[in-house]
mmCIF file of C-alpha atoms in Angstrom:
data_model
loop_
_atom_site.group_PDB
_atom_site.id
_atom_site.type_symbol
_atom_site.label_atom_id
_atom_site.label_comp_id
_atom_site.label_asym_id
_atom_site.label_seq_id
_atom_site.Cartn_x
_atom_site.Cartn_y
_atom_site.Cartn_z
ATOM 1 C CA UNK A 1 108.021 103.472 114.648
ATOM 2 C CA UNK A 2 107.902 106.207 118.150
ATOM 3 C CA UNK A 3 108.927 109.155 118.597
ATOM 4 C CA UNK A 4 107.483 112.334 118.525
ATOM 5 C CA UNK A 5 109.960 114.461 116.587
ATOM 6 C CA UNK A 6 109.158 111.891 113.584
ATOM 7 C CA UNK A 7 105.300 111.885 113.829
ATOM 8 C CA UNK A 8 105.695 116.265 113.757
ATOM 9 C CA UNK A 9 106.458 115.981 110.316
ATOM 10 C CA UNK A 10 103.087 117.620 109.771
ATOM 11 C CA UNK A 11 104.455 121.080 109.041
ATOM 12 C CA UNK A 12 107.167 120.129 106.735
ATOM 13 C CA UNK A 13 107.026 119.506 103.217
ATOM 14 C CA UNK A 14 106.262 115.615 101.879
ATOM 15 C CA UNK A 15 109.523 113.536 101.238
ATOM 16 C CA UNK A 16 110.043 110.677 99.655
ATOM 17 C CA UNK A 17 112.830 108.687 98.979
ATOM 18 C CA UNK A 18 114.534 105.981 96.697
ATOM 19 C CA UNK A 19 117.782 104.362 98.560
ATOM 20 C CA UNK A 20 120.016 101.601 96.906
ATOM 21 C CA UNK A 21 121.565 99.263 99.921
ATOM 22 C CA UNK A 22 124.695 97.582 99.129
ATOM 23 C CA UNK A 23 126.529 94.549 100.454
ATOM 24 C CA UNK A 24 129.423 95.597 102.787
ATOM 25 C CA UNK A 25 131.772 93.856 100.057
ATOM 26 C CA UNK A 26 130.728 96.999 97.298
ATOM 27 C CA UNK A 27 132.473 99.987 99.802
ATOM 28 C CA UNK A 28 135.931 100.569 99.322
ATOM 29 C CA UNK A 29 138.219 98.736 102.188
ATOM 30 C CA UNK A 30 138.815 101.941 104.122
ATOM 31 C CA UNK A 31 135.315 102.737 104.354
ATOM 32 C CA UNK A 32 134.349 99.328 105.773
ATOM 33 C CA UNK A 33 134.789 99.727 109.100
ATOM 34 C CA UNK A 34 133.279 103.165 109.634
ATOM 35 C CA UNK A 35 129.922 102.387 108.001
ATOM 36 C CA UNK A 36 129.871 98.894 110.217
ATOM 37 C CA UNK A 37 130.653 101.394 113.313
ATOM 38 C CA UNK A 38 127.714 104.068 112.534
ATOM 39 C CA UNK A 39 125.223 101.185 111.489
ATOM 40 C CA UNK A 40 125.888 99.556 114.642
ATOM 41 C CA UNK A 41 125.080 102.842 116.967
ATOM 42 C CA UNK A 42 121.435 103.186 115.505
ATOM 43 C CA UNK A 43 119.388 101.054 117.655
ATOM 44 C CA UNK A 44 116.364 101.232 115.402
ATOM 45 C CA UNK A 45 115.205 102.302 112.070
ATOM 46 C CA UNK A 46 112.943 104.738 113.748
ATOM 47 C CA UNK A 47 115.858 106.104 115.765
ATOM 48 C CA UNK A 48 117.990 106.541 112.353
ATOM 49 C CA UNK A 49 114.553 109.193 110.638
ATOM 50 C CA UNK A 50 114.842 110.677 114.251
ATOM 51 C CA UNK A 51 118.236 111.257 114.164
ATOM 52 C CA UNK A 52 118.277 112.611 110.479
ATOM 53 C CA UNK A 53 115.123 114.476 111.312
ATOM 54 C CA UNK A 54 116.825 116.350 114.500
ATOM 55 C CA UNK A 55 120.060 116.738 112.303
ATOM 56 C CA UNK A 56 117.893 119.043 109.839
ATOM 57 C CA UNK A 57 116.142 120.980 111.955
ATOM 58 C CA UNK A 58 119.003 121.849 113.902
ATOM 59 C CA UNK A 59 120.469 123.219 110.909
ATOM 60 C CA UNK A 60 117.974 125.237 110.171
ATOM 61 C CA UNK A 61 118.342 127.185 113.458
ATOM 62 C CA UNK A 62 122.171 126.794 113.112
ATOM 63 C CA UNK A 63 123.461 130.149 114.514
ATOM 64 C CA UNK A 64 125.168 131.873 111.384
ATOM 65 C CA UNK A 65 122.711 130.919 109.122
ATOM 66 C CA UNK A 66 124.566 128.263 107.556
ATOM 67 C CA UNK A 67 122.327 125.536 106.482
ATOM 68 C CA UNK A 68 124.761 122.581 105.340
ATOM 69 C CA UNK A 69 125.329 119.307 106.870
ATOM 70 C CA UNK A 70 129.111 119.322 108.156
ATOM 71 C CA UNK A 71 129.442 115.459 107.640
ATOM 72 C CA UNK A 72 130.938 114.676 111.076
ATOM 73 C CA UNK A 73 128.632 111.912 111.795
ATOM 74 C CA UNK A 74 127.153 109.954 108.559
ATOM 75 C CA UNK A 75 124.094 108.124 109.231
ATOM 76 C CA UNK A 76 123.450 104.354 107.812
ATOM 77 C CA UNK A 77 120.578 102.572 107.420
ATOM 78 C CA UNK A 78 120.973 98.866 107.377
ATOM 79 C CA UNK A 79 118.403 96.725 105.808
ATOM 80 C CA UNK A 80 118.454 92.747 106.895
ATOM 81 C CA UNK A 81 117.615 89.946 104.750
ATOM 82 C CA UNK A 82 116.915 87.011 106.013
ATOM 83 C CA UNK A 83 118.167 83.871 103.720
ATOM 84 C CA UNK A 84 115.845 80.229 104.338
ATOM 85 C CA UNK A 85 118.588 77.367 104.978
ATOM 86 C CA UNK A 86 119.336 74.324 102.266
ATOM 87 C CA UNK A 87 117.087 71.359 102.373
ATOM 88 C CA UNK A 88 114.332 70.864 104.937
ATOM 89 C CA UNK A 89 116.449 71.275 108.503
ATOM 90 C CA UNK A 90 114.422 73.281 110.412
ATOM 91 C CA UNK A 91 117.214 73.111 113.342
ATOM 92 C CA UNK A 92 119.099 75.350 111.337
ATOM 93 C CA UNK A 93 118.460 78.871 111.539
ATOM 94 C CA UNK A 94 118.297 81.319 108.413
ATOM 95 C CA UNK A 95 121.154 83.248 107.783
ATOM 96 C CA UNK A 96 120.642 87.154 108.200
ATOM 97 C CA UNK A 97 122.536 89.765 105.195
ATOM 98 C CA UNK A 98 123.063 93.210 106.069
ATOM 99 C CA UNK A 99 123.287 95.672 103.807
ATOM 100 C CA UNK A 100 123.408 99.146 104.105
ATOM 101 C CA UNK A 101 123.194 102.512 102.966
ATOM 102 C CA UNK A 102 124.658 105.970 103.733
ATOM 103 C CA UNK A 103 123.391 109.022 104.124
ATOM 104 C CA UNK A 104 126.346 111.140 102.634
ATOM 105 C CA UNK A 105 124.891 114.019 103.164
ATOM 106 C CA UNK A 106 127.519 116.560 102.496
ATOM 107 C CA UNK A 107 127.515 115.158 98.817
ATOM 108 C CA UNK A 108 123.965 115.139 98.532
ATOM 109 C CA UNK A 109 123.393 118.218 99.850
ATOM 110 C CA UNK A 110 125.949 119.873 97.442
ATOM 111 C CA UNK A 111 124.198 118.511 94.659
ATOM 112 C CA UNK A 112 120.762 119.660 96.014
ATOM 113 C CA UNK A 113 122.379 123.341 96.374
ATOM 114 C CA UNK A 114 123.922 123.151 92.842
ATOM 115 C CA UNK A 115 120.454 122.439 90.928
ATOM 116 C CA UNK A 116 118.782 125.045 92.715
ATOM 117 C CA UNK A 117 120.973 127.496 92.247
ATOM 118 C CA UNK A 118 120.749 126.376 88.707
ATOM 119 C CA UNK A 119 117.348 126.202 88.475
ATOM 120 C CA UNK A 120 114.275 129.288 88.471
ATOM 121 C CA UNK A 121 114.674 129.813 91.701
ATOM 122 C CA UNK A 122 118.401 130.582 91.577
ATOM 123 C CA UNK A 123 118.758 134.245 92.422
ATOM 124 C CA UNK A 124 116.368 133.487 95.336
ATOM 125 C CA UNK A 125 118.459 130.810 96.534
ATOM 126 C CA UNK A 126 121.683 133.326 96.508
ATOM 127 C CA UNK A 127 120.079 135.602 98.788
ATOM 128 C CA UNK A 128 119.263 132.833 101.143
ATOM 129 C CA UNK A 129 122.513 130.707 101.259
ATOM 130 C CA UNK A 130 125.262 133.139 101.153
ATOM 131 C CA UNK A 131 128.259 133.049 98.817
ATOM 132 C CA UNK A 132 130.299 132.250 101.635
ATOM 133 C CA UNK A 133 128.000 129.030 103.161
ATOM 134 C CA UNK A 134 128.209 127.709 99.507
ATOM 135 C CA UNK A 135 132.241 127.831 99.311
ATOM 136 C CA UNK A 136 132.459 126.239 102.906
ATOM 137 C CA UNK A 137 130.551 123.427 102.247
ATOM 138 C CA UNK A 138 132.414 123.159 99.187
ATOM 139 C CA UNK A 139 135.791 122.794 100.963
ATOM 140 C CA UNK A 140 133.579 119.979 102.932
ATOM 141 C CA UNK A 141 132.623 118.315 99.982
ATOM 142 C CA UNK A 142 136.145 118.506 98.286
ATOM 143 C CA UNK A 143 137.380 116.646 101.530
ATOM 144 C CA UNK A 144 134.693 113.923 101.742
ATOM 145 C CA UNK A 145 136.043 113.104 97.813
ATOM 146 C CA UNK A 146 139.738 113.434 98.617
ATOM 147 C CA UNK A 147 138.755 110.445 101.615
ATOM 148 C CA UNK A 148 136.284 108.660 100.046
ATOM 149 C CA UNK A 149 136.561 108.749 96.266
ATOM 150 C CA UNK A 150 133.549 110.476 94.125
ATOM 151 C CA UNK A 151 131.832 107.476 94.795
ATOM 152 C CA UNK A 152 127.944 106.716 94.327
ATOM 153 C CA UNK A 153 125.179 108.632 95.861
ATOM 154 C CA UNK A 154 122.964 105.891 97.186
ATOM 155 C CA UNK A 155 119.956 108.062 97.634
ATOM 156 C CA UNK A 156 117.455 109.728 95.675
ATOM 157 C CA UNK A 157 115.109 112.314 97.339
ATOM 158 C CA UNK A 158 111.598 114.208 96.251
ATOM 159 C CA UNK A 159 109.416 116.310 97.886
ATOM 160 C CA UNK A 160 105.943 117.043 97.477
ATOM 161 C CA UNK A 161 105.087 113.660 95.623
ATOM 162 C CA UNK A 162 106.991 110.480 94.110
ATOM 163 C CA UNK A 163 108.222 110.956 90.415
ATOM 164 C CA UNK A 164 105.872 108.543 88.493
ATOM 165 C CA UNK A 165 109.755 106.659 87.022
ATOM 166 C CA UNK A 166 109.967 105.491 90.503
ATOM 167 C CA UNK A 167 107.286 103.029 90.450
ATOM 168 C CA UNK A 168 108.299 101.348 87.297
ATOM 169 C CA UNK A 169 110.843 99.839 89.832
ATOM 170 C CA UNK A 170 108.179 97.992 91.676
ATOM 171 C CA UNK A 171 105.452 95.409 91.452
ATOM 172 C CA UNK A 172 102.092 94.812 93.693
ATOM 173 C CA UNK A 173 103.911 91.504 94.841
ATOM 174 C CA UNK A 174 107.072 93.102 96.432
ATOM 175 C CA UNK A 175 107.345 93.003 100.253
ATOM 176 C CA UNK A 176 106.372 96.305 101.803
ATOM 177 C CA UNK A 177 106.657 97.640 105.225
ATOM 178 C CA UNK A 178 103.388 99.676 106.037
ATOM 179 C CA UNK A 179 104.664 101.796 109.754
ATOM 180 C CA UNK A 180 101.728 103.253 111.615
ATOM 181 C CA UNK A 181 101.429 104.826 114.868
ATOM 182 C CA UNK A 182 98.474 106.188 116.506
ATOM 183 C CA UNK A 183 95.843 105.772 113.855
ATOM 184 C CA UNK A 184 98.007 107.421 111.407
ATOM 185 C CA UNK A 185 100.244 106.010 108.861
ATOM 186 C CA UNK A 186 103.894 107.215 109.131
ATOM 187 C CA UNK A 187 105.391 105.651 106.051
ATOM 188 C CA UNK A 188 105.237 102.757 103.217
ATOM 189 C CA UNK A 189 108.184 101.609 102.570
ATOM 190 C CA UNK A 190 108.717 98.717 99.144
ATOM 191 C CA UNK A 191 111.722 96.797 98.545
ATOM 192 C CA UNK A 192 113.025 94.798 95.634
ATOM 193 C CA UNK A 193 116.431 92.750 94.438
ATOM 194 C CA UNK A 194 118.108 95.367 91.862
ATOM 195 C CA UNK A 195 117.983 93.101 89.212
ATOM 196 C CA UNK A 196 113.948 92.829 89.151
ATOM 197 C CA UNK A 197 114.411 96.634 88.898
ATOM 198 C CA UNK A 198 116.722 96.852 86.504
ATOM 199 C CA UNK A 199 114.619 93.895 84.512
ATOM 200 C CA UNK A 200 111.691 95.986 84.896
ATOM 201 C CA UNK A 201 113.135 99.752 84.132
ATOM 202 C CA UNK A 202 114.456 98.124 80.841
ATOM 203 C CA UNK A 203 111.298 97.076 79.761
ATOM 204 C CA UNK A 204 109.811 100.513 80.457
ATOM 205 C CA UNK A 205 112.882 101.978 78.489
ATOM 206 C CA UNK A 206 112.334 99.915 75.654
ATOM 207 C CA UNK A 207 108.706 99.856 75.127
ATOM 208 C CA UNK A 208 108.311 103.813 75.806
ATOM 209 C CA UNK A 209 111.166 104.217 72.935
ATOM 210 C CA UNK A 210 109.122 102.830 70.338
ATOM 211 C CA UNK A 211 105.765 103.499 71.411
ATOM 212 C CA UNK A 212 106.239 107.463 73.392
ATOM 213 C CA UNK A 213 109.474 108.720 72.295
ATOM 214 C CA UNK A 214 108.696 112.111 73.249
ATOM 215 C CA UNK A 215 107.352 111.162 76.476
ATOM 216 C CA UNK A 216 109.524 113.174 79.602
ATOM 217 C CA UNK A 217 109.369 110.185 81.177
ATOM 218 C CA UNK A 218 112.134 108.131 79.041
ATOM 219 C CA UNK A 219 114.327 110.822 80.157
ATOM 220 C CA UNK A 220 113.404 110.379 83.526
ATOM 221 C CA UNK A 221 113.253 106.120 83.242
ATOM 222 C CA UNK A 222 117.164 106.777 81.045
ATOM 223 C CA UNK A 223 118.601 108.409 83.706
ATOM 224 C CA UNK A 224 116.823 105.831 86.984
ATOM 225 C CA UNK A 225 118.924 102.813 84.512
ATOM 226 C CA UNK A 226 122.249 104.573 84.122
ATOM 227 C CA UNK A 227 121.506 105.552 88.022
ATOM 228 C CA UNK A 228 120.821 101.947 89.334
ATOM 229 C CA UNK A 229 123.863 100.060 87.085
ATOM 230 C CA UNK A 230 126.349 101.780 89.420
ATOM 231 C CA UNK A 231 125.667 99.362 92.114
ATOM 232 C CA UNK A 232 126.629 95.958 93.264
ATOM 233 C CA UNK A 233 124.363 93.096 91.660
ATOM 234 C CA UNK A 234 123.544 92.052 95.208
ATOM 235 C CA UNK A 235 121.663 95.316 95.980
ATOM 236 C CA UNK A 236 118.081 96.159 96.870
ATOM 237 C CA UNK A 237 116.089 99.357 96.322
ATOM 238 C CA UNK A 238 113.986 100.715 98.474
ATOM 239 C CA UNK A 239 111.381 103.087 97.973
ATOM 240 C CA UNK A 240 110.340 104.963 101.590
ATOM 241 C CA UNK A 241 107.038 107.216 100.874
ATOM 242 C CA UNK A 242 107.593 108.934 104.070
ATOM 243 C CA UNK A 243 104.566 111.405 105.457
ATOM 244 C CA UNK A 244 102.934 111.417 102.172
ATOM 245 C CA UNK A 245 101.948 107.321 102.683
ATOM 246 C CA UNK A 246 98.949 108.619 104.803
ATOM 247 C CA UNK A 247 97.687 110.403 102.043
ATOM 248 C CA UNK A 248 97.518 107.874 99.125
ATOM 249 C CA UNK A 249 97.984 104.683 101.128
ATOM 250 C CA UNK A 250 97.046 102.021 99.668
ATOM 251 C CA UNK A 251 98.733 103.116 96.642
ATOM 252 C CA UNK A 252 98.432 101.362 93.247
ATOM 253 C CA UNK A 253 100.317 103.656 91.534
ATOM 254 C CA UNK A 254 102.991 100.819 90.567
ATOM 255 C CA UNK A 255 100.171 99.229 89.003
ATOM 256 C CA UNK A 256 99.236 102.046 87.054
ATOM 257 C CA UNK A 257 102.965 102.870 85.991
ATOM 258 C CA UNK A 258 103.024 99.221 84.155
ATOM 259 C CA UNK A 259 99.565 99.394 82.636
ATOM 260 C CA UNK A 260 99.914 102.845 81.287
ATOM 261 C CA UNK A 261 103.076 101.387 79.471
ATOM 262 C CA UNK A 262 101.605 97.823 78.427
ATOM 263 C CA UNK A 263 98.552 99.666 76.812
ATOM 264 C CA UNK A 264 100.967 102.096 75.142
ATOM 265 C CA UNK A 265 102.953 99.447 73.545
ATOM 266 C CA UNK A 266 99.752 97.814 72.566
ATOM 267 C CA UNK A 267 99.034 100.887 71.063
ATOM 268 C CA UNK A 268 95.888 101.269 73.585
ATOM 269 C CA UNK A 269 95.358 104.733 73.794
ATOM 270 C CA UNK A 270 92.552 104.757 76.005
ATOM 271 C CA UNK A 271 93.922 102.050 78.199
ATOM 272 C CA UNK A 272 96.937 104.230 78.785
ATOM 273 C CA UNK A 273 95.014 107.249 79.232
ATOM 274 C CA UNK A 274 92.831 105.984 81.716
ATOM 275 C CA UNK A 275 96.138 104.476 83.954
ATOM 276 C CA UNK A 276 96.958 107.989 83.559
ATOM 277 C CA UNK A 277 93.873 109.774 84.693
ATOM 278 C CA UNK A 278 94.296 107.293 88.354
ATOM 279 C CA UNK A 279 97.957 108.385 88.453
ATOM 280 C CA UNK A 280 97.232 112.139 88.029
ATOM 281 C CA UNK A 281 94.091 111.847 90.337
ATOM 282 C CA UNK A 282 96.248 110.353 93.104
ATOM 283 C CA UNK A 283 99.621 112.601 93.175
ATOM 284 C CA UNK A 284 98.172 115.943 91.459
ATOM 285 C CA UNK A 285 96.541 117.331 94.426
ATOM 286 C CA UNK A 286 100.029 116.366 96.549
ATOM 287 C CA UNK A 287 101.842 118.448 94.323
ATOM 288 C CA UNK A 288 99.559 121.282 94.520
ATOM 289 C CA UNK A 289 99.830 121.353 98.537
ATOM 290 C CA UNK A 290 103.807 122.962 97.493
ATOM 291 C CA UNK A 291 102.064 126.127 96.297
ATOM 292 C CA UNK A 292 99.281 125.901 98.691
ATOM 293 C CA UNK A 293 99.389 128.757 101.587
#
């Protein structure tokens, strides 16, 4: 990956992200044709993070203050899978699936605005995003359902560290996609079928139910299952560390996820503690640079 606006990411906080890609086949008819269209402009992954990169800052200096996405272009990132042809003909050449996955920003973006005005921070969020932004992008959001449906959101962001529920998703054995550029790691990104990660999420579910019932992390696990059985059966997941992959790099943290819960349905204590002590070592001091000045 090139490109200079992506490699400035120094100043801005970590993000992370979890995307589902679906099979062309799972969109509605009428939304075909316009996600083929904007998947075929991007000329490269990298120029797709660019182009989403630009997008935000430009908001952020938006004259008028207001800081929403207006959903006139809708970014998609496509993900290729390449399929090995029947019997030994090596003549033939494998067959390429595209899948893909959009941005929808506007609805994301609405959702991110709803939970912090409904979180702590809430009254300072209402002096920052005026009354007025918030019932604009509304009326955006309102049209994008009336168009599209309510749809799925195919994206899941954090910042300032991956949730721990994500990696319960993943295995040391699925591919990865390590992009560097100029000594410096720009971002990890793991992919898996949906159906190993709904296979594995289960068995999380299940064994933290009987073993950690008052864990926060069932809730969290709960919610990633009820989350990934929207989508198509023919789906992969991809988790994209983003800047933070040059900080914990090689990461065994999915690793850690599945020990912590074998040893806790084993009713190993210490084993579990100790997968926890690696975790927390690894992603505590991440989440500490969001209150660092």
């Amino acid at each position: 990956m090139t490109g200079n606006l992506y490699r400035g990411q120094a100043g801005l906080p970590f993000s992370s992200t979890l995307r589902i890609y679906e099979p062309l086949t799972a969109f509605p008819e009428e939304q075909r044709a316009a996600i083929r269209a904007s998947a075929a402009r991007a000329k490269s992954r990298a120029a797709v993070e660019n182009a989403e990169l630009l997008a935000s800052l430009g908001r952020i200096t938006r004259p008028g203050g207001d800081p929403f996405p207006t959903g006139r272009t809708d970014l998609v990132r496509v993900m290729p899978l390449t399929g090995k042809p029947d019997g030994d003909t090596p003549e033939v050449k494998p067959s390429v699936t595209l899948l893909y996955c959009p941005s929808q920003l506007v609805l994301r973006a609405g959702l991110a605005a709803n939970a912090l005005m409904e979180g702590i921070h809430g009254p300072l969020a209402e002096l920052l995003i005026a009354e007025e932004q918030r019932d604009r992008h509304q009326e955006r959001i309102d049209l994008v359902k009336a168009k599209e449906g309510v749809g799925k959101v195919h994206t899941r962001a954090s910042t300032w560290g991956i949730p721990f529920s994500w990696f319960s998703l993943f295995q040391e054995s699925d591919h990865k996609d390590v992009v560097e550029s100029g000594g410096r790691i720009l971002t990890v990104r793991v992919r898996t079928n949906i159906g190993d990660a709904l296979e594995r999420v289960r068995y999380a579910v299940a064994n933290l139910a009987l073993a950690a019932p008052d864990l926060d992390m069932l809730d969290d696990l709960a919610q990633l299952t009820e989350w990934l059985e929207l989508f198509h059966s023919d789906s992969w997941v991809e988790l994209d560390y983003g800047a933070v992959a040059d900080k914990v790099y090689p990461d065994d943290s999915p690793m850690d996820v599945r020990l912590g819960i074998e040893c806790l349905a084993e009713g190993d204590m210490t084993g579990a503690a100790a997968a926890y002590r690696r975790l927390a070592s690894r992603w505590i001091p991440i989440r500490q640079l969001a209150r660092a000045s």
